[in-house]
Amino acid sequence: MFMFLDGNSQDYTKQELSDSIANSPYFSIHKDNYFITGVPTNTAINKNTANAKYQISFKQILTRSRLPWDTYLFMTYTQKSFWNIYKESFPFSDINFNPSIAIGKAFFDKEERLKGVATLSFEHESNGRDSIFSRSWNRLSLEYATNVSKNTIGRFKVWMPFAYKEGNPDLLEYTGVGQINLSHIFKPDKFFVDFRIRKGLNLDFKGSVRTRVYFNPFDNNISNQYLMLEWFVGQAEGLLNYEQSQSMIRLGYVIRTNEFKWLRGK
């Protein structure tokens, strides 16, 4: 949740982190905000199979003062849209809405140096449609983010779903009950790679792998704006047709979240 920190986890003591939170903005980016477009790699390329995908995501801190057990309350909103921009009338094929309310807690070592952050969230995700096209699920999610090596940040997330079987009773066969996300920094503010994997509940090949490559092509530019190449393989990229297998490669512009930038090692 502490996306406003900019430095190494070794540089932040418990008191320094608390001071940073007190001086941080309430409103910030949560997940990546992007617009990307591309084509399938597992079927014919035409105006019906090529598309664009964009996402907007933000976070609002609700409490500056610490709650019991040194926790902090915040809410998030993420909207992911699949847009058939190559078809006549440019229709949206699917829009997924994902609000949440969450509590975050930082963890420290014996020297009170920051080691990682855990987040407990109540999430709702749906496509906002009715009848046979309705897709939605609710979940309690627990995520822990930490520095797993010098230049690699790991985020490990599990969820307990509920109230999801109407409209998509077999959803967990494709999403599973958790995910692993690894982000590796090859060159700070220039070149990153992000890898996420989900495995469905059954002993089959259902699930997904998403790989992202971020590159800043401009010299002397240390902003959070990048070009992003994304390759998604598997199911449940969106909610409407979550059972369908696909392989999509897309390229575009991203305002990259720096939510976990402060976890970088030296």
mmCIF file of C-alpha atoms in Angstrom:
data_model
loop_
_atom_site.group_PDB
_atom_site.id
_atom_site.type_symbol
_atom_site.label_atom_id
_atom_site.label_comp_id
_atom_site.label_asym_id
_atom_site.label_seq_id
_atom_site.Cartn_x
_atom_site.Cartn_y
_atom_site.Cartn_z
ATOM 1 C CA MET A 1 0.000 0.000 0.000
ATOM 2 C CA PHE A 2 2.951 2.355 0.548
ATOM 3 C CA MET A 3 3.500 3.256 -3.100
ATOM 4 C CA PHE A 4 4.859 6.696 -2.226
ATOM 5 C CA LEU A 5 8.143 5.380 -0.860
ATOM 6 C CA ASP A 6 11.129 5.661 -3.179
ATOM 7 C CA GLY A 7 14.232 3.865 -2.070
ATOM 8 C CA ASN A 8 15.515 0.566 -0.727
ATOM 9 C CA SER A 9 13.914 -1.495 1.999
ATOM 10 C CA GLN A 10 17.264 -1.358 3.851
ATOM 11 C CA ASP A 11 17.004 2.421 3.992
ATOM 12 C CA TYR A 12 13.722 2.529 5.896
ATOM 13 C CA THR A 13 13.378 2.006 9.591
ATOM 14 C CA LYS A 14 10.032 1.652 11.299
ATOM 15 C CA GLN A 15 10.064 5.315 12.299
ATOM 16 C CA GLU A 16 11.103 6.496 8.833
ATOM 17 C CA LEU A 17 8.294 4.510 7.266
ATOM 18 C CA SER A 18 5.786 5.962 9.700
ATOM 19 C CA ASP A 19 6.994 9.497 8.910
ATOM 20 C CA SER A 20 6.713 8.819 5.163
ATOM 21 C CA ILE A 21 3.140 7.629 5.537
ATOM 22 C CA ALA A 22 2.234 10.725 7.527
ATOM 23 C CA ASN A 23 3.535 12.952 4.712
ATOM 24 C CA SER A 24 2.198 10.928 1.787
ATOM 25 C CA PRO A 25 -0.657 11.899 -0.575
ATOM 26 C CA TYR A 26 -4.009 10.272 0.068
ATOM 27 C CA PHE A 27 -4.637 9.486 -3.611
ATOM 28 C CA SER A 28 -2.252 7.522 -5.864
ATOM 29 C CA ILE A 29 -1.865 4.809 -8.520
ATOM 30 C CA HIS A 30 -2.621 1.257 -7.414
ATOM 31 C CA LYS A 31 -1.947 -1.137 -10.322
ATOM 32 C CA ASP A 32 -0.510 -0.216 -13.725
ATOM 33 C CA ASN A 33 -2.560 2.215 -15.819
ATOM 34 C CA TYR A 34 -2.150 1.327 -19.489
ATOM 35 C CA PHE A 35 -3.476 1.219 -23.037
ATOM 36 C CA ILE A 36 -2.163 -1.665 -25.146
ATOM 37 C CA THR A 37 -3.251 -3.288 -28.384
ATOM 38 C CA GLY A 38 -2.313 -6.463 -30.169
ATOM 39 C CA VAL A 39 -3.121 -9.730 -31.872
ATOM 40 C CA PRO A 40 -3.569 -13.418 -31.039
ATOM 41 C CA THR A 41 -0.745 -15.905 -31.577
ATOM 42 C CA ASN A 42 -2.913 -19.031 -31.529
ATOM 43 C CA THR A 43 -5.512 -18.196 -34.176
ATOM 44 C CA ALA A 44 -6.047 -16.165 -37.332
ATOM 45 C CA ILE A 45 -5.405 -12.437 -37.083
ATOM 46 C CA ASN A 46 -8.318 -10.300 -38.205
ATOM 47 C CA LYS A 47 -10.564 -7.484 -37.004
ATOM 48 C CA ASN A 48 -12.506 -9.915 -34.797
ATOM 49 C CA THR A 49 -9.502 -11.380 -32.983
ATOM 50 C CA ALA A 50 -7.241 -8.318 -32.643
ATOM 51 C CA ASN A 51 -8.215 -5.851 -29.931
ATOM 52 C CA ALA A 52 -7.089 -3.317 -27.353
ATOM 53 C CA LYS A 53 -6.998 -3.595 -23.581
ATOM 54 C CA TYR A 54 -6.749 -0.751 -21.121
ATOM 55 C CA GLN A 55 -6.776 -0.410 -17.356
ATOM 56 C CA ILE A 56 -7.262 2.388 -14.853
ATOM 57 C CA SER A 57 -6.432 1.803 -11.199
ATOM 58 C CA PHE A 58 -6.117 4.031 -8.145
ATOM 59 C CA LYS A 59 -5.842 3.903 -4.374
ATOM 60 C CA GLN A 60 -7.181 6.137 -1.613
ATOM 61 C CA ILE A 61 -5.708 6.043 1.878
ATOM 62 C CA LEU A 62 -8.491 6.294 4.458
ATOM 63 C CA THR A 63 -6.454 6.600 7.672
ATOM 64 C CA ARG A 64 -3.226 8.491 8.243
ATOM 65 C CA SER A 65 -3.123 7.589 11.919
ATOM 66 C CA ARG A 66 -2.225 3.995 12.691
ATOM 67 C CA LEU A 67 -4.933 1.545 13.620
ATOM 68 C CA PRO A 68 -4.407 -1.309 16.127
ATOM 69 C CA TRP A 69 -1.354 -3.491 15.374
ATOM 70 C CA ASP A 70 0.145 -0.648 13.292
ATOM 71 C CA THR A 71 -2.208 -1.232 10.368
ATOM 72 C CA TYR A 72 -3.579 1.193 7.793
ATOM 73 C CA LEU A 73 -6.918 1.257 6.000
ATOM 74 C CA PHE A 74 -7.303 2.071 2.320
ATOM 75 C CA MET A 75 -9.553 1.374 -0.651
ATOM 76 C CA THR A 76 -8.771 0.652 -4.305
ATOM 77 C CA TYR A 77 -10.572 0.624 -7.625
ATOM 78 C CA THR A 78 -9.419 -1.067 -10.828
ATOM 79 C CA GLN A 79 -11.255 -1.200 -14.140
ATOM 80 C CA LYS A 80 -10.013 -3.389 -16.990
ATOM 81 C CA SER A 81 -11.622 -3.125 -20.429
ATOM 82 C CA PHE A 82 -11.358 -5.149 -23.631
ATOM 83 C CA TRP A 83 -12.084 -2.948 -26.645
ATOM 84 C CA ASN A 84 -12.623 -4.205 -30.199
ATOM 85 C CA ILE A 85 -11.205 -1.103 -31.851
ATOM 86 C CA TYR A 86 -10.744 -2.817 -35.225
ATOM 87 C CA LYS A 87 -14.430 -3.684 -35.627
ATOM 88 C CA GLU A 88 -17.083 -1.370 -36.975
ATOM 89 C CA SER A 89 -18.569 0.851 -34.215
ATOM 90 C CA PHE A 90 -15.638 -0.015 -31.879
ATOM 91 C CA PRO A 91 -17.620 -2.120 -29.350
ATOM 92 C CA PHE A 92 -16.414 -3.113 -25.905
ATOM 93 C CA SER A 93 -16.424 -6.903 -25.558
ATOM 94 C CA ASP A 94 -15.933 -6.994 -21.783
ATOM 95 C CA ILE A 95 -15.421 -4.549 -18.908
ATOM 96 C CA ASN A 96 -14.361 -5.794 -15.479
ATOM 97 C CA PHE A 97 -14.849 -3.723 -12.308
ATOM 98 C CA ASN A 98 -12.758 -4.497 -9.225
ATOM 99 C CA PRO A 99 -13.260 -2.353 -6.084
ATOM 100 C CA SER A 100 -11.751 -3.350 -2.744
ATOM 101 C CA ILE A 101 -11.236 -2.218 0.824
ATOM 102 C CA ALA A 102 -8.099 -3.365 2.574
ATOM 103 C CA ILE A 103 -5.839 -3.232 5.597
ATOM 104 C CA GLY A 104 -2.062 -3.120 5.197
ATOM 105 C CA LYS A 105 0.680 -3.879 7.684
ATOM 106 C CA ALA A 106 4.456 -3.520 7.339
ATOM 107 C CA PHE A 107 6.861 -6.064 8.829
ATOM 108 C CA PHE A 108 10.374 -5.363 10.086
ATOM 109 C CA ASP A 109 13.475 -7.322 11.066
ATOM 110 C CA LYS A 110 15.153 -7.229 14.484
ATOM 111 C CA GLU A 111 16.913 -3.973 13.563
ATOM 112 C CA GLU A 112 13.502 -2.497 12.642
ATOM 113 C CA ARG A 113 14.373 -2.425 8.949
ATOM 114 C CA LEU A 114 11.523 -2.940 6.516
ATOM 115 C CA LYS A 115 11.168 -6.536 5.263
ATOM 116 C CA GLY A 116 7.775 -6.621 3.551
ATOM 117 C CA VAL A 117 4.108 -5.667 3.595
ATOM 118 C CA ALA A 118 1.003 -7.832 4.034
ATOM 119 C CA THR A 119 -2.410 -6.752 2.769
ATOM 120 C CA LEU A 120 -5.778 -8.225 3.718
ATOM 121 C CA SER A 121 -8.522 -7.204 1.275
ATOM 122 C CA PHE A 122 -12.210 -7.674 0.644
ATOM 123 C CA GLU A 123 -12.590 -7.615 -3.154
ATOM 124 C CA HIS A 124 -15.528 -7.659 -5.517
ATOM 125 C CA GLU A 125 -15.080 -8.230 -9.238
ATOM 126 C CA SER A 126 -17.810 -8.271 -11.867
ATOM 127 C CA ASN A 127 -18.534 -7.327 -15.457
ATOM 128 C CA GLY A 128 -21.623 -5.293 -14.588
ATOM 129 C CA ARG A 129 -23.942 -7.251 -16.875
ATOM 130 C CA ASP A 130 -27.103 -9.230 -16.214
ATOM 131 C CA SER A 131 -28.844 -12.392 -17.389
ATOM 132 C CA ILE A 132 -26.657 -15.101 -18.949
ATOM 133 C CA PHE A 133 -23.800 -12.613 -19.451
ATOM 134 C CA SER A 134 -23.412 -11.824 -15.744
ATOM 135 C CA ARG A 135 -20.050 -12.744 -14.197
ATOM 136 C CA SER A 136 -19.002 -11.859 -10.667
ATOM 137 C CA TRP A 137 -17.198 -13.100 -7.608
ATOM 138 C CA ASN A 138 -16.216 -11.922 -4.142
ATOM 139 C CA ARG A 139 -13.085 -12.884 -2.263
ATOM 140 C CA LEU A 140 -11.036 -12.292 0.852
ATOM 141 C CA SER A 141 -7.442 -11.881 -0.328
ATOM 142 C CA LEU A 142 -4.162 -12.006 1.563
ATOM 143 C CA GLU A 143 -1.016 -10.771 -0.190
ATOM 144 C CA TYR A 144 2.578 -10.488 1.004
ATOM 145 C CA ALA A 145 5.172 -8.461 -0.918
ATOM 146 C CA THR A 146 8.864 -8.784 -0.164
ATOM 147 C CA ASN A 147 12.311 -8.576 -1.712
ATOM 148 C CA VAL A 148 13.219 -12.137 -2.764
ATOM 149 C CA SER A 149 16.625 -11.203 -4.216
ATOM 150 C CA LYS A 150 18.712 -8.114 -4.897
ATOM 151 C CA ASN A 151 16.634 -6.942 -7.859
ATOM 152 C CA THR A 152 13.530 -9.108 -7.644
ATOM 153 C CA ILE A 153 10.305 -8.324 -5.803
ATOM 154 C CA GLY A 154 7.926 -11.186 -5.067
ATOM 155 C CA ARG A 155 4.211 -10.848 -4.363
ATOM 156 C CA PHE A 156 2.406 -13.923 -3.102
ATOM 157 C CA LYS A 157 -1.374 -13.798 -3.007
ATOM 158 C CA VAL A 158 -4.077 -16.243 -1.930
ATOM 159 C CA TRP A 159 -7.835 -15.752 -1.823
ATOM 160 C CA MET A 160 -10.915 -17.326 -0.314
ATOM 161 C CA PRO A 161 -13.833 -16.836 -2.732
ATOM 162 C CA PHE A 162 -17.500 -16.695 -1.806
ATOM 163 C CA ALA A 163 -20.828 -15.788 -3.468
ATOM 164 C CA TYR A 164 -19.544 -16.569 -6.937
ATOM 165 C CA LYS A 165 -21.322 -19.692 -8.210
ATOM 166 C CA GLU A 166 -24.263 -17.979 -9.886
ATOM 167 C CA GLY A 167 -23.203 -17.268 -13.469
ATOM 168 C CA ASN A 168 -19.697 -18.721 -13.168
ATOM 169 C CA PRO A 169 -19.769 -21.804 -10.893
ATOM 170 C CA ASP A 170 -16.528 -23.268 -12.293
ATOM 171 C CA LEU A 171 -14.514 -20.032 -12.188
ATOM 172 C CA LEU A 172 -11.924 -21.407 -9.741
ATOM 173 C CA GLU A 173 -11.022 -24.133 -12.215
ATOM 174 C CA TYR A 174 -9.437 -21.327 -14.244
ATOM 175 C CA THR A 175 -8.326 -18.755 -11.659
ATOM 176 C CA GLY A 176 -7.312 -21.075 -8.830
ATOM 177 C CA VAL A 177 -7.036 -19.731 -5.292
ATOM 178 C CA GLY A 178 -3.873 -17.683 -5.611
ATOM 179 C CA GLN A 179 -1.094 -16.292 -7.763
ATOM 180 C CA ILE A 180 2.641 -15.614 -7.762
ATOM 181 C CA ASN A 181 4.012 -12.383 -9.201
ATOM 182 C CA LEU A 182 7.745 -11.749 -9.691
ATOM 183 C CA SER A 183 9.158 -8.414 -10.901
ATOM 184 C CA HIS A 184 12.823 -8.209 -11.866
ATOM 185 C CA ILE A 185 14.721 -4.969 -12.420
ATOM 186 C CA PHE A 186 17.424 -5.190 -15.073
ATOM 187 C CA LYS A 187 18.087 -1.446 -15.136
ATOM 188 C CA PRO A 188 16.385 0.977 -12.708
ATOM 189 C CA ASP A 189 13.939 3.405 -14.356
ATOM 190 C CA LYS A 190 14.753 1.795 -17.725
ATOM 191 C CA PHE A 191 14.072 -1.933 -18.095
ATOM 192 C CA PHE A 192 11.846 -4.278 -16.048
ATOM 193 C CA VAL A 193 10.294 -7.715 -16.518
ATOM 194 C CA ASP A 194 7.160 -8.886 -14.676
ATOM 195 C CA PHE A 195 5.928 -12.493 -14.527
ATOM 196 C CA ARG A 196 2.594 -13.682 -13.077
ATOM 197 C CA ILE A 197 1.272 -17.226 -12.872
ATOM 198 C CA ARG A 198 -2.097 -18.647 -11.828
ATOM 199 C CA LYS A 199 -3.021 -22.334 -11.664
ATOM 200 C CA GLY A 200 -6.583 -23.634 -11.731
ATOM 201 C CA LEU A 201 -7.831 -25.988 -9.046
ATOM 202 C CA ASN A 202 -7.818 -29.194 -11.081
ATOM 203 C CA LEU A 203 -4.918 -31.347 -12.224
ATOM 204 C CA ASP A 204 -4.973 -30.062 -15.796
ATOM 205 C CA PHE A 205 -3.456 -27.202 -17.763
ATOM 206 C CA LYS A 206 -6.039 -24.565 -16.900
ATOM 207 C CA GLY A 207 -4.703 -21.307 -15.553
ATOM 208 C CA SER A 208 -2.648 -18.485 -17.021
ATOM 209 C CA VAL A 209 0.814 -17.049 -17.478
ATOM 210 C CA ARG A 210 1.279 -13.334 -18.054
ATOM 211 C CA THR A 211 4.646 -11.833 -18.978
ATOM 212 C CA ARG A 212 5.287 -8.087 -19.228
ATOM 213 C CA VAL A 213 8.375 -6.248 -20.415
ATOM 214 C CA TYR A 214 8.698 -2.538 -19.567
ATOM 215 C CA PHE A 215 11.115 -0.273 -21.401
ATOM 216 C CA ASN A 216 11.747 3.444 -21.122
ATOM 217 C CA PRO A 217 13.116 4.534 -24.522
ATOM 218 C CA PHE A 218 13.983 8.076 -23.486
ATOM 219 C CA ASP A 219 17.333 9.161 -22.094
ATOM 220 C CA ASN A 220 17.404 11.011 -18.764
ATOM 221 C CA ASN A 221 13.743 10.161 -18.147
ATOM 222 C CA ILE A 222 13.125 8.704 -14.692
ATOM 223 C CA SER A 223 9.353 9.084 -14.720
ATOM 224 C CA ASN A 224 6.977 6.146 -14.361
ATOM 225 C CA GLN A 225 6.006 6.176 -18.066
ATOM 226 C CA TYR A 226 7.055 3.188 -20.184
ATOM 227 C CA LEU A 227 6.361 1.166 -23.285
ATOM 228 C CA MET A 228 4.977 -2.236 -22.303
ATOM 229 C CA LEU A 229 4.962 -5.526 -24.208
ATOM 230 C CA GLU A 230 2.553 -8.065 -22.723
ATOM 231 C CA TRP A 231 2.043 -11.724 -23.576
ATOM 232 C CA PHE A 232 -0.935 -13.475 -21.975
ATOM 233 C CA VAL A 233 -1.437 -17.232 -22.340
ATOM 234 C CA GLY A 234 -4.277 -19.192 -20.731
ATOM 235 C CA GLN A 235 -7.817 -18.550 -19.552
ATOM 236 C CA ALA A 236 -9.709 -15.941 -17.519
ATOM 237 C CA GLU A 237 -7.987 -12.836 -18.802
ATOM 238 C CA GLY A 238 -11.461 -11.315 -18.599
ATOM 239 C CA LEU A 239 -14.610 -12.512 -16.866
ATOM 240 C CA LEU A 240 -17.125 -12.871 -19.685
ATOM 241 C CA ASN A 241 -15.459 -15.717 -21.592
ATOM 242 C CA TYR A 242 -13.220 -16.992 -18.818
ATOM 243 C CA GLU A 243 -13.331 -20.601 -20.117
ATOM 244 C CA GLN A 244 -11.769 -19.717 -23.475
ATOM 245 C CA SER A 245 -8.062 -20.374 -23.995
ATOM 246 C CA GLN A 246 -6.134 -17.623 -25.707
ATOM 247 C CA SER A 247 -2.686 -16.332 -26.429
ATOM 248 C CA MET A 248 -2.532 -12.559 -26.918
ATOM 249 C CA ILE A 249 0.487 -10.354 -27.438
ATOM 250 C CA ARG A 250 -0.025 -6.605 -27.054
ATOM 251 C CA LEU A 251 2.118 -3.476 -27.034
ATOM 252 C CA GLY A 252 1.392 0.007 -25.758
ATOM 253 C CA TYR A 253 1.820 2.765 -23.203
ATOM 254 C CA VAL A 254 1.811 2.294 -19.444
ATOM 255 C CA ILE A 255 1.977 4.510 -16.386
ATOM 256 C CA ARG A 256 3.721 1.986 -14.190
ATOM 257 C CA THR A 257 2.855 1.698 -10.528
ATOM 258 C CA ASN A 258 5.757 2.243 -8.150
ATOM 259 C CA GLU A 259 3.826 0.689 -5.290
ATOM 260 C CA PHE A 260 6.645 -1.728 -4.461
ATOM 261 C CA LYS A 261 9.623 0.283 -5.667
ATOM 262 C CA TRP A 262 10.814 0.805 -2.105
ATOM 263 C CA LEU A 263 11.354 -2.953 -1.702
ATOM 264 C CA ARG A 264 14.334 -2.977 -4.056
ATOM 265 C CA GLY A 265 17.579 -4.250 -2.583
ATOM 266 C CA LYS A 266 20.865 -2.437 -2.932
#
